[in-house]
Coordinates of C-alpha atoms and ligand atoms in Angstrom, one line a residue:
M70 CA 109.6 90.6 68.1
A71 CA 108.7 87.7 70.4
R72 CA 107.6 88.7 73.9
V73 CA 108.0 86.1 76.6
Y74 CA 105.6 85.3 79.4
N75 CA 107.3 86.8 82.4
F76 CA 106.4 85.2 85.7
S77 CA 108.8 87.4 87.7
A78 CA 107.8 88.3 91.3
G79 CA 108.9 91.9 90.6
P80 CA 109.7 93.9 88.7
S81 CA 107.1 92.2 86.6
M82 CA 105.0 92.3 83.4
L83 CA 103.2 95.5 82.4
P84 CA 100.1 95.5 80.1
E85 CA 101.2 95.6 76.5
S86 CA 98.8 98.4 75.7
V87 CA 100.4 100.5 78.4
L88 CA 103.9 99.9 77.1
A89 CA 102.7 100.7 73.5
K90 CA 101.1 104.0 74.7
A91 CA 104.3 105.0 76.6
A92 CA 106.3 104.2 73.5
A93 CA 104.0 106.3 71.3
E94 CA 104.3 109.2 73.8
M95 CA 108.0 108.9 74.4
L96 CA 109.3 111.7 72.2
D97 CA 106.4 114.1 72.4
Y98 CA 103.9 113.9 75.3
E99 CA 100.5 115.3 74.2
G100 CA 102.1 117.9 71.8
C101 CA 104.3 119.5 74.4
G102 CA 107.5 118.6 72.4
Q103 CA 109.2 116.7 75.1
S104 CA 109.2 113.4 76.9
V105 CA 107.7 112.9 80.4
M106 CA 111.2 111.9 81.3
E107 CA 112.5 115.3 80.6
M108 CA 109.9 117.7 81.8
S109 CA 110.0 119.8 85.0
H110 CA 108.0 118.2 87.8
R111 CA 106.7 121.7 88.6
S112 CA 105.3 122.2 85.1
K113 CA 101.6 122.5 84.4
V114 CA 101.8 119.5 82.1
Y115 CA 103.3 117.3 84.8
E116 CA 100.9 118.6 87.4
G117 CA 98.2 117.1 85.2
I118 CA 100.0 113.8 85.2
I119 CA 100.5 113.5 89.0
N120 CA 97.1 114.8 89.9
G121 CA 95.5 112.5 87.3
A122 CA 97.4 109.5 88.7
E123 CA 96.2 110.3 92.2
A124 CA 92.6 110.9 91.1
L125 CA 92.5 107.6 89.2
L126 CA 94.0 105.7 92.2
R127 CA 91.4 107.2 94.5
E128 CA 88.6 106.3 92.0
V129 CA 89.8 102.8 91.2
M130 CA 90.5 101.9 94.9
N131 CA 87.6 103.9 96.2
I132 CA 89.8 105.7 98.7
P133 CA 87.8 107.8 101.3
D134 CA 88.4 111.5 101.5
N135 CA 90.0 111.3 104.9
Y136 CA 93.0 109.4 103.5
K137 CA 96.1 111.0 101.9
V138 CA 97.8 109.4 98.9
L139 CA 101.5 109.8 98.9
F140 CA 103.8 109.1 96.0
L141 CA 107.2 108.3 97.6
Q142 CA 110.5 106.6 96.8
G143 CA 112.7 104.1 98.7
G144 CA 110.5 101.0 98.1
A145 CA 108.3 99.2 100.5
S146 CA 111.5 98.5 102.4
S147 CA 111.8 102.1 103.5
Q148 CA 108.3 101.9 104.9
F149 CA 109.5 99.3 107.4
A150 CA 111.3 102.2 109.1
M151 CA 109.0 105.1 108.1
I152 CA 106.0 103.5 109.7
P153 CA 107.4 103.1 113.2
M154 CA 109.1 106.5 113.0
N155 CA 105.8 108.2 112.2
L156 CA 103.4 106.0 114.2
M157 CA 105.2 104.4 117.1
T158 CA 105.0 107.5 119.3
G159 CA 102.1 106.8 121.6
S160 CA 102.7 103.7 123.7
G161 CA 105.8 103.0 121.6
K162 CA 104.4 99.5 121.0
A163 CA 103.2 97.7 117.8
D164 CA 102.0 94.2 117.0
F165 CA 103.3 92.1 114.1
V166 CA 102.3 88.8 112.4
L167 CA 105.2 87.0 110.8
T168 CA 104.0 85.5 107.6
G169 CA 107.2 85.6 105.6
Q170 CA 110.4 87.5 104.9
W171 CA 108.8 90.9 104.3
A172 CA 106.7 90.7 107.4
T173 CA 109.8 89.7 109.4
K174 CA 111.8 92.6 108.0
A175 CA 109.1 95.0 108.9
Q176 CA 109.1 93.7 112.5
Q177 CA 112.9 93.7 112.8
E178 CA 113.1 97.3 111.6
A179 CA 110.3 98.5 113.9
A180 CA 112.1 96.9 116.8
R181 CA 114.9 99.5 116.4
Y182 CA 112.4 102.2 117.3
G183 CA 110.1 100.7 119.8
Q184 CA 108.5 97.5 121.2
A185 CA 107.7 95.3 118.2
N186 CA 105.6 92.4 119.5
I187 CA 105.2 89.2 117.5
V188 CA 101.7 88.0 118.1
A189 CA 101.8 85.1 115.7
S190 CA 104.1 83.4 113.2
S191 CA 103.9 80.7 110.5
K192 CA 107.6 80.2 110.4
D193 CA 107.2 76.6 111.8
K194 CA 105.9 75.4 108.5
T195 CA 108.0 77.6 106.1
F196 CA 105.3 80.3 106.1
S197 CA 103.0 78.0 104.1
Y198 CA 99.9 79.3 105.9
I199 CA 98.4 82.4 107.6
P200 CA 98.2 81.9 111.4
K201 CA 94.9 81.9 113.1
L202 CA 94.7 85.1 115.2
D203 CA 93.3 85.5 118.6
P204 CA 92.4 89.2 119.4
D205 CA 92.9 88.5 123.1
T206 CA 96.6 88.2 122.5
F207 CA 96.8 91.6 120.8
T208 CA 98.5 94.6 122.6
K209 CA 95.5 96.8 123.6
D210 CA 97.4 100.0 123.6
A211 CA 99.6 99.3 120.5
D212 CA 100.2 102.3 118.2
Y213 CA 99.5 100.0 115.2
F214 CA 99.1 96.4 114.1
H215 CA 101.2 95.3 111.0
I216 CA 100.5 92.6 108.5
C217 CA 101.9 91.7 105.1
M218 CA 98.7 91.1 103.2
N219 CA 100.0 89.0 100.3
N220 CA 103.2 87.1 100.9
T221 CA 105.1 87.4 97.6
I222 CA 107.7 84.8 98.4
Y223 CA 105.6 82.1 100.1
G224 CA 102.3 82.6 98.1
T225 CA 99.8 83.2 101.0
V226 CA 97.2 85.9 101.4
Y227 CA 94.9 87.0 104.2
H228 CA 91.2 86.3 103.4
E229 CA 90.1 87.7 106.7
L230 CA 91.6 90.8 108.4
P231 CA 92.7 90.7 112.1
Q232 CA 90.1 92.3 114.4
T233 CA 92.2 95.1 115.9
G234 CA 89.5 97.3 117.2
D235 CA 90.7 100.9 117.6
V236 CA 94.4 100.0 116.9
P237 CA 95.2 101.1 113.3
L238 CA 95.8 98.2 110.9
V239 CA 98.8 98.8 108.7
A240 CA 99.3 96.5 105.7
D241 CA 102.0 95.9 103.1
I242 CA 100.1 95.4 99.9
S243 CA 103.0 95.5 97.6
S244 CA 102.2 92.3 95.7
C245 CA 98.3 92.6 95.8
I246 CA 97.5 96.3 95.2
L247 CA 95.0 96.7 92.4
S248 CA 94.5 92.9 92.2
A249 CA 91.1 93.0 93.9
P250 CA 88.8 95.5 95.7
I251 CA 89.9 96.4 99.2
D252 CA 88.0 98.3 101.9
V253 CA 90.5 101.1 102.6
S254 CA 88.5 102.3 105.5
K255 CA 89.5 99.2 107.5
F256 CA 93.1 100.3 107.5
G257 CA 95.2 103.1 109.1
V258 CA 98.0 102.8 106.5
L259 CA 98.3 100.8 103.2
Y260 CA 101.7 100.8 101.4
A261 CA 103.1 99.2 98.3
G262 CA 106.2 99.3 96.1
A263 CA 104.8 99.8 92.6
Q264 CA 106.9 97.3 90.7
K265 CA 104.7 94.3 91.3
N266 CA 101.3 95.3 90.0
M267 CA 101.3 99.0 89.3
A268 CA 104.3 100.5 87.5
P269 CA 108.0 100.0 86.9
A270 CA 110.2 100.2 90.0
G271 CA 110.9 103.5 91.7
L272 CA 107.5 104.5 93.2
T273 CA 106.1 103.6 96.6
V274 CA 102.5 104.4 97.2
V275 CA 101.3 105.2 100.8
I276 CA 97.6 105.5 101.6
I277 CA 97.3 106.9 105.1
R278 CA 94.4 108.0 107.3
E279 CA 94.8 111.8 108.0
D280 CA 94.7 111.5 111.8
L281 CA 97.8 109.3 111.7
I282 CA 99.9 112.1 110.1
G283 CA 101.8 114.6 112.3
K284 CA 103.0 112.3 115.1
A285 CA 106.6 111.6 113.9
M286 CA 109.5 111.1 116.3
D287 CA 111.9 114.0 116.6
I288 CA 114.7 111.9 115.1
T289 CA 112.7 111.3 111.9
P290 CA 114.6 112.5 108.8
T291 CA 112.6 115.1 107.0
M292 CA 112.3 112.8 103.9
F293 CA 110.8 110.1 106.2
N294 CA 108.1 112.3 107.7
Y295 CA 104.6 111.6 106.2
E296 CA 103.5 115.1 107.2
I297 CA 106.2 116.8 105.0
H298 CA 105.0 114.8 102.0
A299 CA 101.3 115.2 102.7
K300 CA 101.7 119.0 103.1
N301 CA 103.6 119.2 99.8
G302 CA 101.4 117.0 97.7
S303 CA 104.2 114.5 97.2
M304 CA 106.3 117.3 95.7
Y305 CA 108.6 118.2 98.6
N306 CA 111.4 117.1 96.4
T307 CA 111.5 115.6 92.9
P308 CA 109.0 112.7 92.8
P309 CA 109.7 109.6 90.6
C310 CA 108.1 111.5 87.7
Y311 CA 108.2 108.9 84.9
T312 CA 107.1 106.0 87.2
I313 CA 104.1 108.0 88.3
Y314 CA 103.2 108.6 84.7
M315 CA 103.4 104.8 84.1
A316 CA 101.2 104.2 87.1
K317 CA 98.7 106.6 85.6
L318 CA 98.7 104.6 82.3
V319 CA 98.3 101.3 84.3
L320 CA 95.4 102.8 86.3
E321 CA 93.7 104.0 83.0
W322 CA 94.1 100.4 81.8
V323 CA 92.5 99.0 85.0
K324 CA 89.7 101.4 84.8
N325 CA 88.9 101.5 81.0
E326 CA 90.1 98.2 79.6
I327 CA 89.5 95.9 82.5
G328 CA 86.5 97.8 84.0
G329 CA 87.7 98.3 87.6
L330 CA 88.8 96.1 90.5
D331 CA 85.7 93.9 90.7
K332 CA 86.4 92.8 87.1
M333 CA 90.1 92.5 87.9
L334 CA 89.4 90.1 90.7
V335 CA 87.2 87.8 88.5
R336 CA 90.0 87.8 85.9
N337 CA 92.7 87.0 88.5
Q338 CA 90.5 84.3 90.1
K339 CA 90.1 82.6 86.7
K340 CA 93.9 82.6 86.1
A341 CA 94.7 81.3 89.6
D342 CA 92.0 78.6 89.5
L343 CA 93.4 77.3 86.3
L344 CA 96.9 76.9 87.7
Y345 CA 95.8 75.6 91.2
S346 CA 93.4 73.1 89.8
F347 CA 96.2 71.7 87.6
L348 CA 98.6 71.6 90.6
D349 CA 95.9 69.7 92.6
S350 CA 95.4 67.2 89.8
S351 CA 99.1 66.7 88.9
A352 CA 101.1 63.7 90.0
M353 CA 104.4 65.6 89.6
F354 CA 103.8 69.2 90.5
K355 CA 102.3 70.3 93.8
G356 CA 101.5 73.7 95.4
T357 CA 103.3 74.5 98.7
V358 CA 100.5 76.5 100.4
V359 CA 97.5 75.3 102.3
P360 CA 94.5 75.7 100.0
E361 CA 92.6 78.1 102.2
D362 CA 95.4 80.7 102.2
R363 CA 96.5 80.6 98.6
S364 CA 97.5 83.8 96.9
L365 CA 95.9 84.9 93.6
M366 CA 99.2 86.6 92.6
N367 CA 102.1 84.3 93.6
V368 CA 101.9 80.6 93.1
P369 CA 104.9 78.6 94.5
F370 CA 105.1 74.9 93.5
I371 CA 107.6 72.0 93.6
T372 CA 108.1 68.6 92.1
G373 CA 109.8 67.3 95.2
N374 CA 113.0 66.6 93.3
E375 CA 115.5 69.5 93.0
E376 CA 117.0 68.2 89.7
L377 CA 113.6 67.9 88.1
D378 CA 112.8 71.5 89.4
A379 CA 116.0 72.8 87.7
L380 CA 115.3 70.9 84.5
F381 CA 111.7 72.3 84.4
V382 CA 112.9 75.9 84.9
K383 CA 115.5 75.4 82.2
E384 CA 113.1 74.0 79.7
A385 CA 110.4 76.5 80.5
T386 CA 112.8 79.4 80.0
A387 CA 113.8 78.0 76.6
A388 CA 110.1 77.8 75.7
G389 CA 109.5 81.5 76.6
F390 CA 108.2 81.1 80.2
V391 CA 110.7 83.1 82.1
N392 CA 111.5 83.8 85.8
L393 CA 109.8 80.7 87.2
K394 CA 112.6 79.9 89.6
G395 CA 111.4 80.0 93.2
H396 CA 112.8 82.6 95.7
R397 CA 116.3 81.6 96.8
S398 CA 115.0 81.1 100.4
V399 CA 112.4 78.6 99.3
G400 CA 113.6 76.8 96.1
G401 CA 111.3 75.1 93.7
M402 CA 109.2 77.2 91.3
R403 CA 107.0 80.3 91.6
A404 CA 104.7 81.6 89.0
S405 CA 103.8 85.3 89.7
I406 CA 100.6 85.9 87.8
Y407 CA 100.0 89.6 88.5
N408 CA 97.3 91.7 86.8
A409 CA 99.2 92.1 83.6
M410 CA 99.7 88.4 83.0
P411 CA 97.1 87.4 80.4
Y412 CA 94.9 84.3 80.9
E413 CA 96.5 82.9 77.8
G414 CA 99.9 83.0 79.5
V415 CA 98.7 80.8 82.3
E416 CA 96.9 78.5 79.9
K417 CA 100.1 78.0 77.9
L418 CA 102.1 77.5 81.0
V419 CA 99.8 74.8 82.3
A420 CA 99.9 73.1 78.8
F421 CA 103.7 73.2 79.0
M422 CA 103.6 71.7 82.5
K423 CA 101.4 68.9 81.4
E424 CA 103.7 68.1 78.5
F425 CA 106.7 68.2 80.8
E426 CA 105.0 65.9 83.3
A427 CA 104.1 63.3 80.5
K428 CA 107.7 63.4 79.2
N429 CA 109.4 63.0 82.6
A430 CA 107.0 60.7 84.5
Ligands
LIG67 C1 108.7 93.2 96.9 C2 108.2 93.4 98.2 C3 108.7 94.2 99.2 C4 110.0 95.0 99.0 O1 109.8 96.0 98.1 P1 110.9 97.1 97.7 O2 110.1 98.0 96.9 O3 111.9 96.3 96.9 O4 111.5 97.6 98.9 C5 108.1 94.4 100.4 N1 107.0 93.7 100.7 C6 106.4 92.9 99.8 C7 105.1 92.2 100.2 C8 107.0 92.7 98.5 O5 106.4 91.9 97.7

């Protein structure tokens, strides 16, 4: 069996040891004679899995006790509505920074429920940078301030958080969760679809400060109310059982095999440095993001020639480097190098790029 190096932006690679463990436990989970896929979510065995996943996430991310962890469905995209429905109930206003397609979707969805102010945008340069923010332009009585921390499509990341004072900071961390330590106490809400860095698709993790729960609009569907899920320990209805189990295995990998998020950051920096320093030295390939805002997870690049881009993607795919085509809204290439991508995968990709450059110069 030949496994490829999968540079997909999501769903994406999972650690091989996690997949092997899931395979080994597929037919008989810990001697209970059934697969995790088959068992009741109300069983004692499953209770151990979901509670274990939450405990590990709390430990690995160092989540303070006054935050709830919710395991939901509907993807990060459902949070674009769920957040305003639950939080936009004081002044009815919120601030948004437009740093890409996901940030824009979050703002557009919130605008259906209240006043969704755009305080800054980097659309003028195809979202290739994070705008400088001036706190004087922020809405003082906003119910929250929303950012998309790592911009999956454009390859930018915030290195500095906006100074929002008492206004709760809400961040979409779908494509950077577990990639580096994060100070949870600086945020009101963190949310992420799991399929980039945490698990297969199907799970959305919400980490929310307790005082922000219980303020939902009357029109909020029961399933969109944070309070319902918090009160029921993410078991109001059937949770995405198997994906939560996979997240638990990934968290065990982060904790035991990697050694936590500090170590994960070092590992991710090493991988990203290798690729960016090649892009900076190449005469053919170049990164599209300003150096100071470059993401460790998603690395978009171009040759400047669409035919050459297409040839590169084609030859790379044949050589076992798959899903390198850039997002349809940007073109070019994008290498997503999430936690599970080994250093060796980036090393081999860079060697392949060097060869391609020599051959096509
Ligand atoms: C992938 C992604 C989304 C969309 O996630 P879904 O789970 O497909 O709804 C939203 N935000 C960011 C930053 C993403 O990377």
